[in-house]
PDB file of C-alpha atoms and ligand atoms in Angstrom:
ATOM      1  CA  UNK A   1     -12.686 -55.022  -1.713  1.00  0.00           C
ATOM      2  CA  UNK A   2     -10.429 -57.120   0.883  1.00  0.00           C
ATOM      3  CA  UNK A   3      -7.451 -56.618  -1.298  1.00  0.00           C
ATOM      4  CA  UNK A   4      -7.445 -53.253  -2.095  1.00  0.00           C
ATOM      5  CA  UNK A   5      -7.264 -52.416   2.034  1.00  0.00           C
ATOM      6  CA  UNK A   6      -4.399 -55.224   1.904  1.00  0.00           C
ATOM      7  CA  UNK A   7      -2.924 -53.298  -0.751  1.00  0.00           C
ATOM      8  CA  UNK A   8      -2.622 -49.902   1.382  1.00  0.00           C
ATOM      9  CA  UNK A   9      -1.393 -52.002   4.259  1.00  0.00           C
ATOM     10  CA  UNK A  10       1.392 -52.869   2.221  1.00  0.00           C
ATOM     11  CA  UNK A  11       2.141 -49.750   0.993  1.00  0.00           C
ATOM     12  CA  UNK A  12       2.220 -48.665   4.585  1.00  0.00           C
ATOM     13  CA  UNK A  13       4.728 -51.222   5.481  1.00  0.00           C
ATOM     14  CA  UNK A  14       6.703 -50.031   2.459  1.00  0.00           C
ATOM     15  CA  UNK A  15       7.021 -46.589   3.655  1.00  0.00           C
ATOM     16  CA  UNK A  16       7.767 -47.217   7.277  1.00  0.00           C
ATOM     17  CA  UNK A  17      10.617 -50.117   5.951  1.00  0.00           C
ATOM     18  CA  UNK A  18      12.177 -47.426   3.407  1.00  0.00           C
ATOM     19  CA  UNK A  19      11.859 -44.549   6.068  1.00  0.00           C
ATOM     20  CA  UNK A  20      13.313 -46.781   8.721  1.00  0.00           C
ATOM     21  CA  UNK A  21      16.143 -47.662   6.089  1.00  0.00           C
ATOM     22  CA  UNK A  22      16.891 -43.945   5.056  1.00  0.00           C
ATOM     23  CA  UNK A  23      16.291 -41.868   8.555  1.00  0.00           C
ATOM     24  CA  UNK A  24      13.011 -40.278   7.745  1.00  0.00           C
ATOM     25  CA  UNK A  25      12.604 -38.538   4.575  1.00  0.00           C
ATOM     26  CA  UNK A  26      11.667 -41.031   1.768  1.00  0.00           C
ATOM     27  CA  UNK A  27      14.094 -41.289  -1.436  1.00  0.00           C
ATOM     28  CA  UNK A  28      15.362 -43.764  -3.780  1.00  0.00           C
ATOM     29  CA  UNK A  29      13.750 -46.699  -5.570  1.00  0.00           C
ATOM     30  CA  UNK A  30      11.850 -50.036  -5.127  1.00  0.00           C
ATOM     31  CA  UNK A  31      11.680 -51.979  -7.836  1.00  0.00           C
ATOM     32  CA  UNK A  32      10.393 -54.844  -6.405  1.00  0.00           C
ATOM     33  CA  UNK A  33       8.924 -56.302  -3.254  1.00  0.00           C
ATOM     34  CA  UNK A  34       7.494 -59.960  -2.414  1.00  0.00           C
ATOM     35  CA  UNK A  35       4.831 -60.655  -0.613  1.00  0.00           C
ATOM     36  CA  UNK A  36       4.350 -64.426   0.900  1.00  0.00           C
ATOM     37  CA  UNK A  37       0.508 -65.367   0.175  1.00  0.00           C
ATOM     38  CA  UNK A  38      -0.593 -68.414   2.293  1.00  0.00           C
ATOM     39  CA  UNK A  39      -3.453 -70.317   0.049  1.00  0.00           C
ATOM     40  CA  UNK A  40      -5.175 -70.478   3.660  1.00  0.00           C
ATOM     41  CA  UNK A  41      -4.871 -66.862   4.072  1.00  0.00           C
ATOM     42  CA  UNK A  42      -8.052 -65.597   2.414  1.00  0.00           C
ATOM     43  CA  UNK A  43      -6.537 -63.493  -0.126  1.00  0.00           C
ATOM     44  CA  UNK A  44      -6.432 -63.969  -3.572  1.00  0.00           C
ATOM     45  CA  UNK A  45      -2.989 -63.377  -5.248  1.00  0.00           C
ATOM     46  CA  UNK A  46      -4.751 -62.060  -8.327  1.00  0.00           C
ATOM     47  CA  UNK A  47      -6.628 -59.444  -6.553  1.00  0.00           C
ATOM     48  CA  UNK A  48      -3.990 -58.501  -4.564  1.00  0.00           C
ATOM     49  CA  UNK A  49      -1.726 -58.076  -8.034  1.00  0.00           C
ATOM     50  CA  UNK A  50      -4.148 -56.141  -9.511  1.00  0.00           C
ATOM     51  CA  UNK A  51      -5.483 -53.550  -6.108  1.00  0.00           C
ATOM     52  CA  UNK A  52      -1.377 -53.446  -5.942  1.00  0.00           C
ATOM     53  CA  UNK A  53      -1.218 -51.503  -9.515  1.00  0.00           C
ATOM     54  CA  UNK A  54      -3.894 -49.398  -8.279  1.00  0.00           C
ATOM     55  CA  UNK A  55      -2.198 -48.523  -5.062  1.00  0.00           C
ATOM     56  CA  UNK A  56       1.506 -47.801  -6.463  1.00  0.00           C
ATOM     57  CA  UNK A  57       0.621 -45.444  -8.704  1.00  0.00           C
ATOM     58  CA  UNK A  58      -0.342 -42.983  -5.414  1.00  0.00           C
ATOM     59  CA  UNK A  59       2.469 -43.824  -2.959  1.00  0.00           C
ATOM     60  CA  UNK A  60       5.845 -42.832  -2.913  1.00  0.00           C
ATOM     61  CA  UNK A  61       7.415 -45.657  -5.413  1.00  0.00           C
ATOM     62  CA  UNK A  62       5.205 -45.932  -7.984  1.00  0.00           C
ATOM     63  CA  UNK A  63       7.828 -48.777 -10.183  1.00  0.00           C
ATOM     64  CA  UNK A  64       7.515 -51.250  -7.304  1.00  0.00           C
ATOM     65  CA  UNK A  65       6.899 -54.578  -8.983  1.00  0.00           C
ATOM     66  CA  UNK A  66       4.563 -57.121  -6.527  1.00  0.00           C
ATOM     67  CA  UNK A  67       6.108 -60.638  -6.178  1.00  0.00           C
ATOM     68  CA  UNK A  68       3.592 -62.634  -4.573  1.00  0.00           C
ATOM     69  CA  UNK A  69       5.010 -65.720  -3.828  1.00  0.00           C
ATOM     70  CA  UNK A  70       2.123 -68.272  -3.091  1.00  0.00           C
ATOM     71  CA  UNK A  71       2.533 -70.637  -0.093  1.00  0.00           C
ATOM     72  CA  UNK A  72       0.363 -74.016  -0.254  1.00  0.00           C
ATOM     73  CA  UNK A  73      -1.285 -75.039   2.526  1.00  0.00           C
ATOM     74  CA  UNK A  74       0.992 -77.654   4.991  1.00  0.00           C
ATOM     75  CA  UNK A  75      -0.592 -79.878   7.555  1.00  0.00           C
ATOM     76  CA  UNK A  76       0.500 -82.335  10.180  1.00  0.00           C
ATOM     77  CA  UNK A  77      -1.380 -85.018  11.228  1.00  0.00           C
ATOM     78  CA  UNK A  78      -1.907 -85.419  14.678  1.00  0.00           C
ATOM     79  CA  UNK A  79      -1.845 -89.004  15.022  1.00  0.00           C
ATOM     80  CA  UNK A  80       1.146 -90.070  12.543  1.00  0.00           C
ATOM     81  CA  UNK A  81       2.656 -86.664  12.756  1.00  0.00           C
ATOM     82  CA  UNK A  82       2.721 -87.254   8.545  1.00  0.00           C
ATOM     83  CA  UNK A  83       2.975 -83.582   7.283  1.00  0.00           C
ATOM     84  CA  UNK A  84       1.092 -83.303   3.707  1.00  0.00           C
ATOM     85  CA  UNK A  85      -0.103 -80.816   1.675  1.00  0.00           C
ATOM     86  CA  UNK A  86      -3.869 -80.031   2.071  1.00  0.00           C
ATOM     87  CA  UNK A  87      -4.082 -79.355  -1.943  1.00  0.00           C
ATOM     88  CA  UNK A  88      -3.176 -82.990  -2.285  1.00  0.00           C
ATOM     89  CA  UNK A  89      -5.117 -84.300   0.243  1.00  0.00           C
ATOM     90  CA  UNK A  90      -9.095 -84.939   0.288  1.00  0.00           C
ATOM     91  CA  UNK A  91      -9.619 -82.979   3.577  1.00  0.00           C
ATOM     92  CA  UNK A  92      -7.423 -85.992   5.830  1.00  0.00           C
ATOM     93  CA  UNK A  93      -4.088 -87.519   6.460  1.00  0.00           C
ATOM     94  CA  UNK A  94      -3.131 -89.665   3.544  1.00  0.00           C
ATOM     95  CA  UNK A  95      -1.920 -92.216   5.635  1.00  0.00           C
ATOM     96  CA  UNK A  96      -3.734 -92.827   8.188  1.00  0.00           C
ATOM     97  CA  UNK A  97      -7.305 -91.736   7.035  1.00  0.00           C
ATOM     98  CA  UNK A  98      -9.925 -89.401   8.707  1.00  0.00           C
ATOM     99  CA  UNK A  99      -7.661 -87.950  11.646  1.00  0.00           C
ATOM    100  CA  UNK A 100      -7.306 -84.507  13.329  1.00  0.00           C
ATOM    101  CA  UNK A 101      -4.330 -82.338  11.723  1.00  0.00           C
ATOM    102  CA  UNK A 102      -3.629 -78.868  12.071  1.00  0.00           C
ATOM    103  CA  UNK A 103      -2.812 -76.284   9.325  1.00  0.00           C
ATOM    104  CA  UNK A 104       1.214 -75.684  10.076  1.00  0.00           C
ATOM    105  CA  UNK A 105       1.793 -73.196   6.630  1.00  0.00           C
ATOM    106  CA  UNK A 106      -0.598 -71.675   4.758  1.00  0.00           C
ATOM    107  CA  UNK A 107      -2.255 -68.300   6.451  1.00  0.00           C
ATOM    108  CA  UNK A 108       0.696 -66.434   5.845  1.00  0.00           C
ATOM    109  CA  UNK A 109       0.180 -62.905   4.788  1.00  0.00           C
ATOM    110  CA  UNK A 110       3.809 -61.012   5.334  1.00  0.00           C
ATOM    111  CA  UNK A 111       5.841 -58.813   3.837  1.00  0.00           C
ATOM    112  CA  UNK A 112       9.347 -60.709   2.736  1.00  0.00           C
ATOM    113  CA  UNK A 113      11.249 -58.540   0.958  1.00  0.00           C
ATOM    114  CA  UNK A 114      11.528 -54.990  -0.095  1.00  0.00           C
ATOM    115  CA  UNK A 115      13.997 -54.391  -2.801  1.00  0.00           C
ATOM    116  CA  UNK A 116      15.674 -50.518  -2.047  1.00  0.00           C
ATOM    117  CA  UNK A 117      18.019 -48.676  -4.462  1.00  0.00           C
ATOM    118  CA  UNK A 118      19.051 -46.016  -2.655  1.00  0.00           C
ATOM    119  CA  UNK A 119      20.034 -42.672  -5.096  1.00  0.00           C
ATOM    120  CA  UNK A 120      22.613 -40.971  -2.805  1.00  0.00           C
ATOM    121  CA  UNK A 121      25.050 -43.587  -3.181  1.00  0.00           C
TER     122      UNK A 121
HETATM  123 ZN1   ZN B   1      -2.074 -89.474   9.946  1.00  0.00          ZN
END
């Protein structure tokens, strides 16, 4: 499963971000972290919730609530330079018809935000 690997990555980035925060040795809390999920990125926000539950429970922060915040997918038109959302659209640029546009948001897959309570302080 796609997401489950996604789901380590993550935790990964977690651990680096916290360690990088602290100076090495892991400690304190994350209750919460958000993840930006382009609707163009391939992953499914459900799947990725779900692998997510299965991958705290084994890391370092096992509270750490995903926030996947889901990012439609944005084009411009290359003609009219119209920028519409691809959802809403039948596949071409609603005003000027069948036209070349490129995907400007959408594939995101990033990290955004790691919440960190730190317990010496
Ligand atoms: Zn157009």
């Amino acid at each position: 499963m796609h997401e489950l690997s996604l789901a380590c990555s993550i935790q990964e980035i977690v651990e680096q971000e916290i360690g990088r925060r602290c100076g090495g040795k892991l400690r304190g809390r994350v209750p919460s972290l958000t993840v930006r999920v382009g609707s163009m990125s391939g992953v499914e926000p459900e799947a990725l919730s779900f692998a997510w539950d299965v991958t705290r429970e084994q890391g370092p922060f096992p509270e750490a609530h995903l926030e996947i915040e889901k990012i439609p997918a944005r084009a411009l038109c290359n003609r009219c330079s119209r920028a519409f959302l691809l959802e809403e659209s039948n596949g071409e640029c609603p005003s000027c018809g069948v036209c070349p546009f490129r995907i400007v948001e959408g594939r995101e897959l990033e990290v955004r935000r790691i919440v960190w309570e730190d317990d010496e302080s």
